[in-house]
Tab-separated table of C-alpha atoms in Angstrom:
chain	number	residue	atom	x	y	z
A	1	MET	CA	-17.714	57.964	3.741
A	2	LYS	CA	-14.138	59.259	2.906
A	3	ASN	CA	-13.441	59.969	6.400
A	4	ILE	CA	-14.660	56.223	7.166
A	5	PHE	CA	-12.504	54.581	4.291
A	6	LEU	CA	-9.187	56.343	5.771
A	7	THR	CA	-10.104	55.008	9.343
A	8	LEU	CA	-10.285	51.643	8.100
A	9	ILE	CA	-6.841	52.465	6.387
A	10	SER	CA	-5.344	53.562	9.571
A	11	LEU	CA	-6.509	50.460	11.812
A	12	SER	CA	-4.844	47.964	9.232
A	13	VAL	CA	-1.677	49.863	9.516
A	14	PHE	CA	-2.256	49.907	13.295
A	15	PHE	CA	-2.658	46.480	13.341
A	16	SER	CA	0.100	45.477	11.166
A	17	CYS	CA	2.727	47.415	13.273
A	18	ALA	CA	1.485	45.945	16.514
A	19	GLY	CA	2.039	42.004	15.282
A	20	PRO	CA	-0.058	39.328	14.625
A	21	ILE	CA	-3.894	39.462	15.799
A	22	GLY	CA	-4.722	37.104	18.439
A	23	GLY	CA	-1.233	37.564	20.113
A	24	GLY	CA	-1.104	37.775	23.765
A	25	ALA	CA	-1.534	41.037	25.402
A	26	GLY	CA	2.097	42.767	25.487
A	27	GLY	CA	3.272	41.515	22.446
A	28	GLU	CA	4.140	37.346	24.175
A	29	LEU	CA	5.233	34.949	22.052
A	30	THR	CA	1.990	32.492	21.405
A	31	GLY	CA	2.669	30.722	18.064
A	32	ASN	CA	0.900	30.455	15.022
A	33	LYS	CA	-1.274	27.301	15.438
A	34	GLY	CA	-2.486	26.647	12.423
A	35	ARG	CA	-5.772	25.009	11.611
A	36	VAL	CA	-5.492	20.920	11.702
A	37	TRP	CA	-7.886	18.349	9.575
A	38	ASN	CA	-9.273	15.788	12.646
A	39	GLU	CA	-8.696	12.608	11.101
A	40	PRO	CA	-11.495	10.174	10.934
A	41	ALA	CA	-10.395	6.843	12.518
A	42	PRO	CA	-10.468	4.989	9.400
A	43	TYR	CA	-12.670	1.996	9.119
A	44	GLY	CA	-11.282	-1.697	9.683
A	45	MET	CA	-7.886	-0.459	11.098
A	46	VAL	CA	-6.704	-0.022	14.846
A	47	LEU	CA	-4.424	2.533	15.948
A	48	VAL	CA	-0.832	1.229	17.364
A	49	LYS	CA	0.439	3.396	19.366
A	50	ARG	CA	4.043	4.359	19.410
A	51	GLY	CA	6.493	2.366	21.099
A	52	SER	CA	9.805	0.667	21.320
A	53	ILE	CA	10.661	-3.043	20.689
A	54	ASN	CA	14.239	-5.360	20.565
A	55	MET	CA	13.166	-6.188	16.871
A	56	GLY	CA	14.698	-9.558	15.798
A	57	ALA	CA	15.084	-13.111	17.385
A	58	SER	CA	16.705	-12.461	21.248
A	59	SER	CA	18.386	-15.736	21.030
A	60	PRO	CA	20.342	-18.120	18.385
A	61	ASP	CA	18.478	-21.155	17.210
A	62	SER	CA	20.973	-23.427	16.133
A	63	LEU	CA	18.189	-25.939	14.508
A	64	TRP	CA	16.844	-23.365	12.022
A	65	ASP	CA	20.287	-21.612	12.083
A	66	ASP	CA	18.802	-18.416	13.286
A	67	GLN	CA	21.348	-15.768	14.683
A	68	GLN	CA	20.849	-13.452	17.600
A	69	THR	CA	19.681	-10.541	15.961
A	70	ALA	CA	17.751	-8.343	18.691
A	71	LYS	CA	18.086	-4.515	18.330
A	72	GLY	CA	16.430	-1.633	20.506
A	73	VAL	CA	14.109	0.371	17.836
A	74	SER	CA	11.038	2.753	18.249
A	75	VAL	CA	8.119	3.442	15.790
A	76	ASP	CA	5.705	6.130	15.732
A	77	ALA	CA	2.274	5.565	15.935
A	78	PHE	CA	0.221	4.341	12.921
A	79	TRP	CA	-3.222	2.950	11.665
A	80	MET	CA	-3.207	-0.961	10.755
A	81	ASP	CA	-5.533	-2.851	8.840
A	82	GLU	CA	-6.790	-5.257	11.716
A	83	LYS	CA	-7.403	-7.898	9.229
A	84	GLU	CA	-5.207	-8.846	5.730
A	85	VAL	CA	-6.766	-7.533	2.943
A	86	SER	CA	-9.705	-9.824	1.381
A	87	ASN	CA	-10.757	-10.971	-2.071
A	88	ALA	CA	-13.979	-8.771	-1.651
A	89	GLN	CA	-11.614	-5.740	-0.770
A	90	TYR	CA	-9.255	-6.122	-3.746
A	91	ARG	CA	-11.952	-7.196	-5.829
A	92	GLN	CA	-13.484	-4.033	-5.569
A	93	PHE	CA	-9.863	-2.553	-6.925
A	94	VAL	CA	-10.161	-4.637	-9.885
A	95	TYR	CA	-13.869	-3.321	-10.220
A	96	TRP	CA	-13.076	0.199	-9.980
A	97	VAL	CA	-10.072	-0.192	-12.685
A	98	ARG	CA	-12.671	-1.909	-14.767
A	99	ASP	CA	-15.248	0.766	-14.679
A	100	SER	CA	-12.966	3.525	-15.165
A	101	ILE	CA	-11.666	1.770	-18.412
A	102	ILE	CA	-15.145	1.426	-19.534
A	103	ARG	CA	-16.184	4.881	-18.969
A	104	GLU	CA	-13.140	6.255	-20.722
A	105	ARG	CA	-14.594	4.164	-23.695
A	106	LEU	CA	-17.416	5.397	-23.713
A	107	ALA	CA	-16.445	8.982	-23.893
A	108	ASP	CA	-14.013	7.955	-26.812
A	109	PRO	CA	-15.467	9.016	-30.105
A	110	ALA	CA	-14.657	5.305	-31.411
A	111	TYR	CA	-17.446	4.245	-29.505
A	112	GLY	CA	-20.012	7.069	-29.708
A	113	GLY	CA	-18.362	9.573	-27.770
A	114	ASN	CA	-20.666	10.492	-25.164
A	115	GLU	CA	-18.991	13.089	-22.969
A	116	ILE	CA	-21.390	12.552	-20.235
A	117	TYR	CA	-18.835	10.194	-19.085
A	118	LYS	CA	-15.671	12.359	-19.057
A	119	ILE	CA	-16.252	16.216	-18.028
A	120	GLU	CA	-13.292	18.136	-19.934
A	121	GLU	CA	-15.380	21.740	-19.886
A	122	ASP	CA	-16.726	23.805	-17.046
A	123	LYS	CA	-20.718	24.977	-16.979
A	124	TYR	CA	-19.731	28.194	-18.749
A	125	GLY	CA	-17.664	25.862	-21.496
A	126	ASP	CA	-14.250	26.765	-20.347
A	127	PRO	CA	-11.783	23.245	-20.280
A	128	ILE	CA	-10.626	22.151	-17.146
A	129	LYS	CA	-8.896	19.126	-16.216
A	130	PRO	CA	-10.565	16.256	-17.634
A	131	TYR	CA	-12.055	13.472	-14.846
A	132	LEU	CA	-14.304	10.919	-15.145
A	133	ASN	CA	-17.941	11.306	-14.340
A	134	TRP	CA	-18.872	8.365	-11.857
A	135	SER	CA	-22.353	9.557	-10.945
A	136	LYS	CA	-23.173	8.481	-14.472
A	137	ALA	CA	-24.322	4.889	-14.356
A	138	ILE	CA	-22.777	2.565	-17.025
A	139	PRO	CA	-25.331	1.104	-18.972
A	140	TRP	CA	-25.219	-2.249	-18.334
A	141	LYS	CA	-28.528	-3.367	-19.335
A	142	ARG	CA	-29.805	-0.981	-21.635
A	143	ALA	CA	-26.913	0.191	-23.792
A	144	THR	CA	-26.789	1.222	-27.311
A	145	GLU	CA	-24.741	-0.348	-30.072
A	146	ASP	CA	-22.152	1.645	-29.556
A	147	GLU	CA	-22.415	1.501	-25.637
A	148	ALA	CA	-21.967	-2.361	-26.004
A	149	ARG	CA	-19.093	-1.818	-27.847
A	150	ALA	CA	-17.301	-0.009	-25.302
A	151	ILE	CA	-18.570	-2.110	-22.484
A	152	GLU	CA	-17.496	-5.865	-24.550
A	153	SER	CA	-14.146	-4.559	-25.662
A	154	LEU	CA	-13.043	-5.157	-21.560
A	155	TYR	CA	-14.870	-8.633	-21.698
A	156	ILE	CA	-13.241	-12.037	-23.568
A	157	THR	CA	-14.896	-15.075	-24.401
A	158	ASN	CA	-13.369	-18.311	-22.913
A	159	PRO	CA	-12.974	-20.563	-26.087
A	160	ILE	CA	-13.544	-23.968	-23.644
A	161	THR	CA	-16.644	-22.870	-21.944
A	162	GLY	CA	-17.786	-19.948	-23.615
A	163	GLU	CA	-17.590	-17.969	-20.410
A	164	ARG	CA	-17.865	-14.243	-20.672
A	165	MET	CA	-15.142	-13.040	-18.299
A	166	LEU	CA	-13.008	-9.974	-17.572
A	167	ASP	CA	-9.885	-9.550	-20.220
A	168	ALA	CA	-7.391	-9.326	-17.421
A	169	SER	CA	-4.332	-8.098	-19.323
A	170	GLN	CA	-6.566	-4.865	-19.979
A	171	LEU	CA	-7.027	-4.064	-16.355
A	172	ASN	CA	-3.999	-1.744	-15.946
A	173	TYR	CA	-3.633	0.789	-13.179
A	174	ARG	CA	-1.661	4.317	-13.690
A	175	TYR	CA	-0.099	6.178	-10.757
A	176	GLU	CA	2.480	8.664	-9.575
A	177	VAL	CA	4.561	8.602	-6.501
A	178	PHE	CA	6.657	11.365	-5.634
A	179	ASP	CA	9.924	10.248	-4.118
A	180	TYR	CA	9.881	12.679	-0.992
A	181	THR	CA	13.293	10.904	0.675
A	182	GLY	CA	15.316	11.560	-2.982
A	183	TYR	CA	13.972	15.188	-3.017
A	184	ALA	CA	14.946	16.123	0.500
A	185	LEU	CA	18.735	14.855	0.273
A	186	ARG	CA	20.990	17.915	0.661
A	187	LYS	CA	22.992	16.240	-2.617
A	188	ASN	CA	19.846	16.973	-4.372
A	189	ARG	CA	19.210	19.914	-3.650
A	190	LEU	CA	18.495	22.716	-7.110
A	191	ASP	CA	20.385	25.503	-4.997
A	192	ALA	CA	24.210	23.975	-5.148
A	193	SER	CA	24.928	26.467	-2.512
A	194	ARG	CA	22.875	24.927	-0.084
A	195	ARG	CA	24.316	21.072	-0.800
A	196	VAL	CA	27.315	21.564	1.577
A	197	TYR	CA	27.578	23.360	4.336
A	198	ASP	CA	31.133	23.134	4.905
A	199	THR	CA	32.663	26.682	3.829
A	200	ASP	CA	36.119	25.298	3.258
A	201	VAL	CA	34.517	23.398	0.358
A	202	VAL	CA	34.556	24.942	-3.172
A	203	VAL	CA	31.187	24.007	-4.463
A	204	ASP	CA	30.688	23.999	-8.626
A	205	PRO	CA	27.584	25.684	-8.971
A	206	ASN	CA	27.691	24.127	-12.373
A	207	GLU	CA	28.077	20.225	-10.950
A	208	GLN	CA	25.681	18.283	-12.740
A	209	ILE	CA	23.573	15.789	-10.918
A	210	LEU	CA	22.276	13.022	-12.300
A	211	ILE	CA	18.791	11.706	-10.900
A	212	SER	CA	16.967	8.288	-11.583
A	213	LYS	CA	13.344	8.783	-12.659
A	214	ASP	CA	11.002	5.965	-13.275
A	215	THR	CA	8.345	6.630	-16.227
A	216	ALA	CA	5.737	4.420	-17.841
A	217	PHE	CA	3.623	4.281	-20.957
A	218	ILE	CA	1.622	1.332	-22.960
A	219	ASP	CA	3.349	0.666	-26.361
A	220	GLU	CA	1.745	0.531	-29.919
A	221	ASP	CA	1.141	-3.234	-29.057
A	222	GLY	CA	-0.375	-2.591	-25.684
A	223	LYS	CA	2.176	-4.013	-23.785
A	224	ILE	CA	3.108	-1.987	-20.555
A	225	VAL	CA	6.675	-0.402	-20.411
A	226	ASN	CA	8.014	0.561	-17.539
A	227	ALA	CA	11.525	2.373	-17.618
A	228	THR	CA	14.114	3.734	-15.523
A	229	ILE	CA	15.901	7.087	-17.185
A	230	VAL	CA	18.921	8.809	-15.824
A	231	ARG	CA	19.031	12.002	-16.396
A	232	PRO	CA	20.498	15.404	-15.005
A	233	LEU	CA	18.806	16.872	-12.076
A	234	SER	CA	16.630	19.705	-13.325
A	235	GLY	CA	13.507	20.388	-11.109
A	236	ILE	CA	11.035	19.038	-8.464
A	237	TYR	CA	9.349	17.099	-11.081
A	238	ASP	CA	12.424	14.438	-11.202
A	239	PHE	CA	11.421	13.134	-8.217
A	240	LEU	CA	7.893	12.391	-9.363
A	241	HIS	CA	7.517	8.834	-10.545
A	242	THR	CA	5.218	7.230	-12.925
A	243	ARG	CA	3.966	3.415	-12.777
A	244	ILE	CA	2.054	1.273	-14.666
A	245	VAL	CA	0.669	-1.817	-13.325
A	246	ASN	CA	-1.575	-5.077	-14.115
A	247	ILE	CA	-3.692	-5.445	-11.316
A	248	TYR	CA	-5.416	-8.611	-11.704
A	249	PRO	CA	-4.177	-11.522	-9.140
A	250	ASP	CA	-2.516	-14.601	-10.688
A	251	THR	CA	-5.274	-17.054	-9.976
A	252	THR	CA	-2.672	-19.799	-11.614
A	253	VAL	CA	-0.600	-19.773	-8.206
A	254	TRP	CA	-2.391	-22.669	-6.785
A	255	VAL	CA	-1.148	-24.811	-9.412
A	256	ASN	CA	2.151	-23.133	-10.229
A	257	ASP	CA	3.328	-23.212	-6.642
A	258	PHE	CA	2.437	-26.944	-6.424
A	259	ALA	CA	3.582	-29.606	-8.453
A	260	ASN	CA	1.484	-32.432	-8.921
A	261	ALA	CA	-1.152	-31.673	-6.694
A	262	TYR	CA	-4.969	-31.012	-7.803
A	263	ASN	CA	-5.494	-27.121	-7.223
A	264	ASP	CA	-7.332	-26.504	-9.999
A	265	THR	CA	-10.374	-25.530	-7.924
A	266	TYR	CA	-8.821	-22.807	-6.334
A	267	SER	CA	-7.060	-21.352	-9.528
A	268	ARG	CA	-10.458	-21.195	-11.255
A	269	LEU	CA	-12.637	-19.934	-8.012
A	270	TYR	CA	-10.707	-18.836	-4.940
A	271	PHE	CA	-10.635	-15.155	-6.171
A	272	SER	CA	-13.948	-14.513	-8.250
A	273	HIS	CA	-16.294	-16.967	-6.343
A	274	PRO	CA	-18.386	-15.305	-3.682
A	275	GLY	CA	-17.893	-18.398	-1.115
A	276	TYR	CA	-14.063	-17.179	-0.762
A	277	ASN	CA	-14.803	-13.635	-0.266
A	278	ASP	CA	-13.674	-12.986	3.403
A	279	TYR	CA	-10.429	-15.328	2.721
A	280	PRO	CA	-7.209	-13.024	1.809
A	281	VAL	CA	-6.543	-12.112	-1.154
A	282	VAL	CA	-3.368	-13.895	-3.032
A	283	GLY	CA	-1.344	-14.109	-6.276
A	284	VAL	CA	-0.752	-10.271	-5.871
A	285	SER	CA	3.125	-8.931	-5.875
A	286	TRP	CA	4.417	-6.213	-4.154
A	287	GLU	CA	4.037	-3.960	-7.125
A	288	GLN	CA	0.650	-4.549	-7.087
A	289	ALA	CA	0.047	-4.251	-3.233
A	290	ASN	CA	1.698	-0.620	-3.727
A	291	ALA	CA	-0.830	-0.005	-6.566
A	292	PHE	CA	-3.779	-0.929	-4.122
A	293	CYS	CA	-2.465	1.333	-1.621
A	294	ASP	CA	-2.217	4.089	-3.879
A	295	TRP	CA	-5.972	3.326	-5.447
A	296	ARG	CA	-6.999	3.245	-1.424
A	297	THR	CA	-6.008	6.726	-0.623
A	298	GLU	CA	-7.395	8.429	-3.853
A	299	TYR	CA	-10.430	6.165	-3.396
A	300	LEU	CA	-10.857	7.696	0.272
A	301	LYS	CA	-9.741	11.417	-0.701
A	302	LYS	CA	-12.317	11.218	-3.490
A	303	SER	CA	-15.345	10.069	-0.538
A	304	TYR	CA	-14.231	12.331	1.775
A	305	GLY	CA	-14.603	15.307	-0.657
A	306	MET	CA	-11.089	16.717	-0.044
A	307	ARG	CA	-10.083	19.651	-1.951
A	308	SER	CA	-6.703	19.304	-3.991
A	309	GLY	CA	-3.733	20.154	-1.773
A	310	THR	CA	-5.429	19.063	1.382
A	311	HIS	CA	-3.068	17.143	3.489
A	312	PHE	CA	-3.699	13.347	3.502
A	313	GLU	CA	-1.400	10.741	5.034
A	314	ALA	CA	-1.876	7.564	2.297
A	315	PHE	CA	-2.149	3.899	2.653
A	316	ARG	CA	1.097	2.049	2.456
A	317	LEU	CA	2.633	-1.095	3.159
A	318	PRO	CA	3.933	-1.464	6.638
A	319	THR	CA	7.727	-1.211	7.079
A	320	GLU	CA	9.503	-4.048	8.726
A	321	ALA	CA	9.779	-2.542	11.755
A	322	GLU	CA	6.140	-2.096	12.189
A	323	TRP	CA	4.974	-5.240	11.219
A	324	GLU	CA	7.078	-6.551	14.104
A	325	TYR	CA	6.206	-4.312	16.652
A	326	ALA	CA	2.533	-4.569	15.865
A	327	ALA	CA	2.405	-8.266	15.337
A	328	ARG	CA	4.234	-8.861	19.055
A	329	ALA	CA	1.789	-6.049	20.599
A	330	GLY	CA	4.691	-4.107	21.612
A	331	LYS	CA	6.291	-6.897	23.589
A	332	SER	CA	10.429	-7.834	23.239
A	333	GLU	CA	9.104	-11.274	25.136
A	334	ASN	CA	7.016	-12.302	22.534
A	335	SER	CA	8.001	-14.536	19.863
A	336	PHE	CA	4.320	-14.769	18.711
A	337	PRO	CA	1.590	-12.122	18.645
A	338	TRP	CA	0.286	-14.046	21.535
A	339	ASP	CA	2.188	-14.770	24.936
A	340	GLY	CA	4.591	-17.751	25.133
A	341	GLU	CA	6.713	-19.748	22.851
A	342	LEU	CA	4.500	-22.023	21.373
A	343	PRO	CA	2.016	-21.792	18.311
A	344	ARG	CA	-1.009	-23.036	20.501
A	345	SER	CA	-2.490	-21.944	23.772
A	346	GLU	CA	-2.163	-23.806	26.669
A	347	LYS	CA	-5.287	-25.795	26.361
A	348	GLY	CA	-3.897	-26.931	22.976
A	349	CYS	CA	-6.153	-24.570	20.600
A	350	PHE	CA	-4.791	-23.058	17.695
A	351	ASN	CA	-3.874	-19.844	17.711
A	352	GLY	CA	-3.308	-19.126	13.612
A	353	ASN	CA	-3.616	-21.201	10.266
A	354	PHE	CA	-0.409	-23.061	9.929
A	355	LYS	CA	1.077	-26.390	9.197
A	356	PRO	CA	0.446	-28.002	12.483
A	357	GLU	CA	2.032	-31.291	11.289
A	358	GLN	CA	4.010	-33.062	8.710
A	359	GLY	CA	0.878	-33.344	5.907
A	360	ASN	CA	-2.086	-32.368	8.552
A	361	PHE	CA	-3.087	-28.744	7.244
A	362	THR	CA	-6.725	-29.467	8.618
A	363	LYS	CA	-5.575	-29.832	11.935
A	364	ASP	CA	-5.915	-26.165	12.433
A	365	GLY	CA	-9.426	-26.042	11.040
A	366	PHE	CA	-8.519	-25.074	7.474
A	367	LEU	CA	-6.719	-27.167	4.307
A	368	ILE	CA	-5.638	-23.785	2.905
A	369	THR	CA	-6.310	-20.002	4.103
A	370	ALA	CA	-8.968	-19.514	6.493
A	371	PRO	CA	-11.218	-16.375	6.332
A	372	VAL	CA	-9.864	-13.235	7.996
A	373	GLY	CA	-10.126	-13.006	11.310
A	374	SER	CA	-10.954	-16.563	12.275
A	375	TYR	CA	-8.285	-16.935	14.939
A	376	LYS	CA	-8.185	-14.610	18.366
A	377	ALA	CA	-6.166	-10.808	17.949
A	378	ASN	CA	-3.364	-10.225	19.746
A	379	ASP	CA	-3.749	-7.625	22.105
A	380	PHE	CA	-3.358	-4.839	19.661
A	381	GLY	CA	-6.708	-5.925	17.916
A	382	LEU	CA	-4.953	-7.001	15.073
A	383	TYR	CA	-6.001	-10.813	13.104
A	384	ASP	CA	-3.533	-13.099	11.459
A	385	MET	CA	-0.420	-11.678	12.183
A	386	ALA	CA	0.743	-15.031	12.147
A	387	GLY	CA	-0.061	-17.834	9.421
A	388	ASN	CA	-2.796	-17.477	6.867
A	389	VAL	CA	-0.762	-15.617	4.489
A	390	THR	CA	2.727	-13.919	4.618
A	391	GLU	CA	2.588	-10.198	4.491
A	392	TRP	CA	4.377	-7.780	2.043
A	393	THR	CA	6.173	-5.434	3.769
A	394	SER	CA	7.605	-2.036	2.232
A	395	THR	CA	11.071	-2.739	3.121
A	396	ALA	CA	14.008	-3.993	0.572
A	397	TRP	CA	15.454	-7.738	1.786
A	398	SER	CA	19.196	-7.194	2.946
A	399	GLU	CA	20.853	-10.322	5.023
A	400	ALA	CA	22.112	-7.435	7.326
A	401	GLY	CA	18.705	-7.154	8.409
A	402	ASN	CA	18.201	-4.524	11.306
A	403	ARG	CA	21.899	-3.685	11.735
A	404	ILE	CA	22.177	-1.404	8.729
A	405	THR	CA	19.018	0.820	9.752
A	406	SER	CA	18.212	3.703	12.070
A	407	ASP	CA	16.885	2.582	15.417
A	408	VAL	CA	14.203	5.163	14.878
A	409	ASN	CA	11.173	4.271	12.259
A	410	PRO	CA	13.880	1.787	10.980
A	411	GLU	CA	13.487	1.332	7.464
A	412	TYR	CA	15.583	0.076	4.133
A	413	LYS	CA	14.277	1.445	1.035
A	414	TYR	CA	15.893	0.303	-2.468
A	415	ASP	CA	13.738	1.046	-5.405
A	416	ALA	CA	14.912	-1.586	-7.731
A	417	ALA	CA	15.437	-0.253	-11.656
A	418	LYS	CA	14.260	-2.651	-14.197
A	419	GLU	CA	17.789	-3.124	-15.282
A	420	ASP	CA	18.993	-3.980	-11.596
A	421	PRO	CA	20.034	-7.873	-11.021
A	422	TYR	CA	16.884	-9.921	-10.051
A	423	ARG	CA	18.401	-10.505	-6.474
A	424	MET	CA	18.185	-6.500	-5.581
A	425	LYS	CA	14.093	-7.169	-6.466
A	426	ARG	CA	13.448	-8.744	-2.967
A	427	LYS	CA	11.115	-7.275	-0.722
A	428	VAL	CA	10.730	-8.463	2.821
A	429	THR	CA	7.823	-10.785	3.765
A	430	ARG	CA	7.057	-11.326	7.606
A	431	GLY	CA	4.396	-13.746	9.398
A	432	GLY	CA	4.484	-17.000	7.705
A	433	SER	CA	1.054	-18.826	6.076
A	434	TRP	CA	-1.024	-21.577	5.836
A	435	LYS	CA	1.627	-23.964	4.496
A	436	ASP	CA	4.504	-23.211	6.861
A	437	VAL	CA	5.631	-24.861	10.066
A	438	GLY	CA	5.342	-23.449	13.591
A	439	HIS	CA	8.665	-22.168	13.493
A	440	TYR	CA	8.108	-19.898	10.518
A	441	VAL	CA	4.941	-18.069	11.489
A	442	ARG	CA	7.013	-16.169	14.688
A	443	SER	CA	7.055	-12.606	14.551
A	444	ASP	CA	10.901	-12.411	14.464
A	445	VAL	CA	11.331	-14.548	11.927
A	446	ARG	CA	12.102	-12.707	8.516
A	447	SER	CA	11.569	-14.131	4.987
A	448	TRP	CA	11.779	-12.697	1.438
A	449	ASP	CA	10.207	-12.710	-1.966
A	450	TYR	CA	10.829	-11.014	-5.504
A	451	GLN	CA	8.500	-8.200	-5.785
A	452	ASN	CA	6.939	-8.993	-8.935
A	453	GLU	CA	6.573	-12.326	-7.894
A	454	GLN	CA	2.737	-13.816	-7.014
A	455	ARG	CA	2.481	-16.386	-4.839
A	456	SER	CA	-0.632	-18.561	-3.517
A	457	PHE	CA	0.604	-17.693	0.100
A	458	ILE	CA	1.230	-13.995	-0.299
A	459	GLY	CA	-0.806	-11.432	0.966
A	460	PHE	CA	-0.660	-7.962	2.737
A	461	ARG	CA	-2.461	-5.545	4.798
A	462	CYS	CA	-2.179	-1.583	4.587
A	463	VAL	CA	-1.167	0.880	7.120
A	464	ARG	CA	-1.386	4.949	7.383
A	465	THR	CA	1.064	7.164	9.612
A	466	TYR	CA	-1.186	8.615	12.665
A	467	MET	CA	-1.714	12.256	12.163
A	468	GLY	CA	-2.323	12.692	16.226
A	469	PHE	CA	0.188	14.341	18.045
A	470	GLY	CA	1.281	14.820	21.722
A	471	LYS	CA	0.506	12.518	24.479
A	472	SER	CA	-2.670	10.696	22.670
A	473	ALA	CA	-0.412	9.239	20.538
A	474	THR	CA	1.013	7.269	23.329
A	475	ASN	CA	-1.788	6.612	25.979
A	476	MET	CA	-4.742	6.424	23.504
A	477	ARG	CA	-5.974	2.984	24.088
A	478	THR	CA	-5.555	0.507	20.911
A	479	GLY	CA	-8.074	-1.683	19.572
A	480	GLN	CA	-8.880	-4.417	21.855
A	481	SER	CA	-8.499	-8.516	21.579
A	482	LYS	CA	-11.707	-9.988	21.207
A	483	LYS	CA	-12.573	-13.113	22.941
């Protein structure tokens, strides 16, 4: 037995001296390939292959005061929602937040303290990082007195109609965002000697680097407090930002966006009534859309049963360049998601939901928004890239547009602090909406709104960076237009 043990030691030493197991004969360089997680095609998304486009208007338009801004840019492959996020899909987010709050309260000693709803110990009784137990159903129909109080604490009664309804003010979602760009900047390196490579420059190892960090909490009055603090760089966690967002859509936008109009029905029913399930969600701010992207990422990771530390590309809003490239189906000659320079087909059929004539909103078949996917998809298999609802992008607004961005995966980001002037909180929107005339649903026309604003004509869709590599990202066939 002793001899066998010594033999195994000798073999291990031999292999460690000879190089990595699996190398080519004679020590050729074969590389350490590692293991790649095979990403499944995300449900409801199409692959937009990598490519290039002349981004922006190719010629000036004096009628609309549009300038010639075309610039050649290239973007990598990404997945994109084939349709705009619908009321039903966003409602899934709302109900998840509702149910998570109720589970927290069911585990709270103030409401009976049923520990089954929140796991804080392992099977051996040792403390672990607490997590909600989603396998335990909420007792909607057979609740004890304490459980009923926990559930009802999230509801209010309409003082006029007596209707029981969710207390939207309590539906807050907390999440964290790691600012990888800020962390990667050379000037922010923790090791001062690696901030400047010029050996003629004397680097002060005690130089103080100031970092802006977003933090958030709920105050004693139950109000959300999002603040930006400036402090000396001390570690990697300075780039981890915390945000709390109330995620319920503003259902009053239908009244507030239109003076002297009877849109009360939409304000009462558009988001909540099943008849509008497949219509695009509106009344959602840029901040709420980002919260949805984070929730969708975490929700899918848990659905896959992915372990902590496994790489997973997050859902996010598209950059302005990604959006325009996808809308124009990768064709610089396309001013719209379809071929041609008109918002209708040669036969006079409408290609999208917009305002075709003065006051005649119904001529395209709908008065306000249309169910997502009501019109023909473009050549990438994407619906409603013109009209229906204007869509949020991740890009911060600048009048300079693509003149200030790189021509490789262009993006202009600015995460405005609460204390910043309001004009610095503008984000790019694209695609035009049901209330806009044909010019504003062009794929090369830019628009903007404030990141905390909620409108009856702004919605969004998500993207994810494609994790396939090599020629497949260029040659893979994308989603097809449906006839």
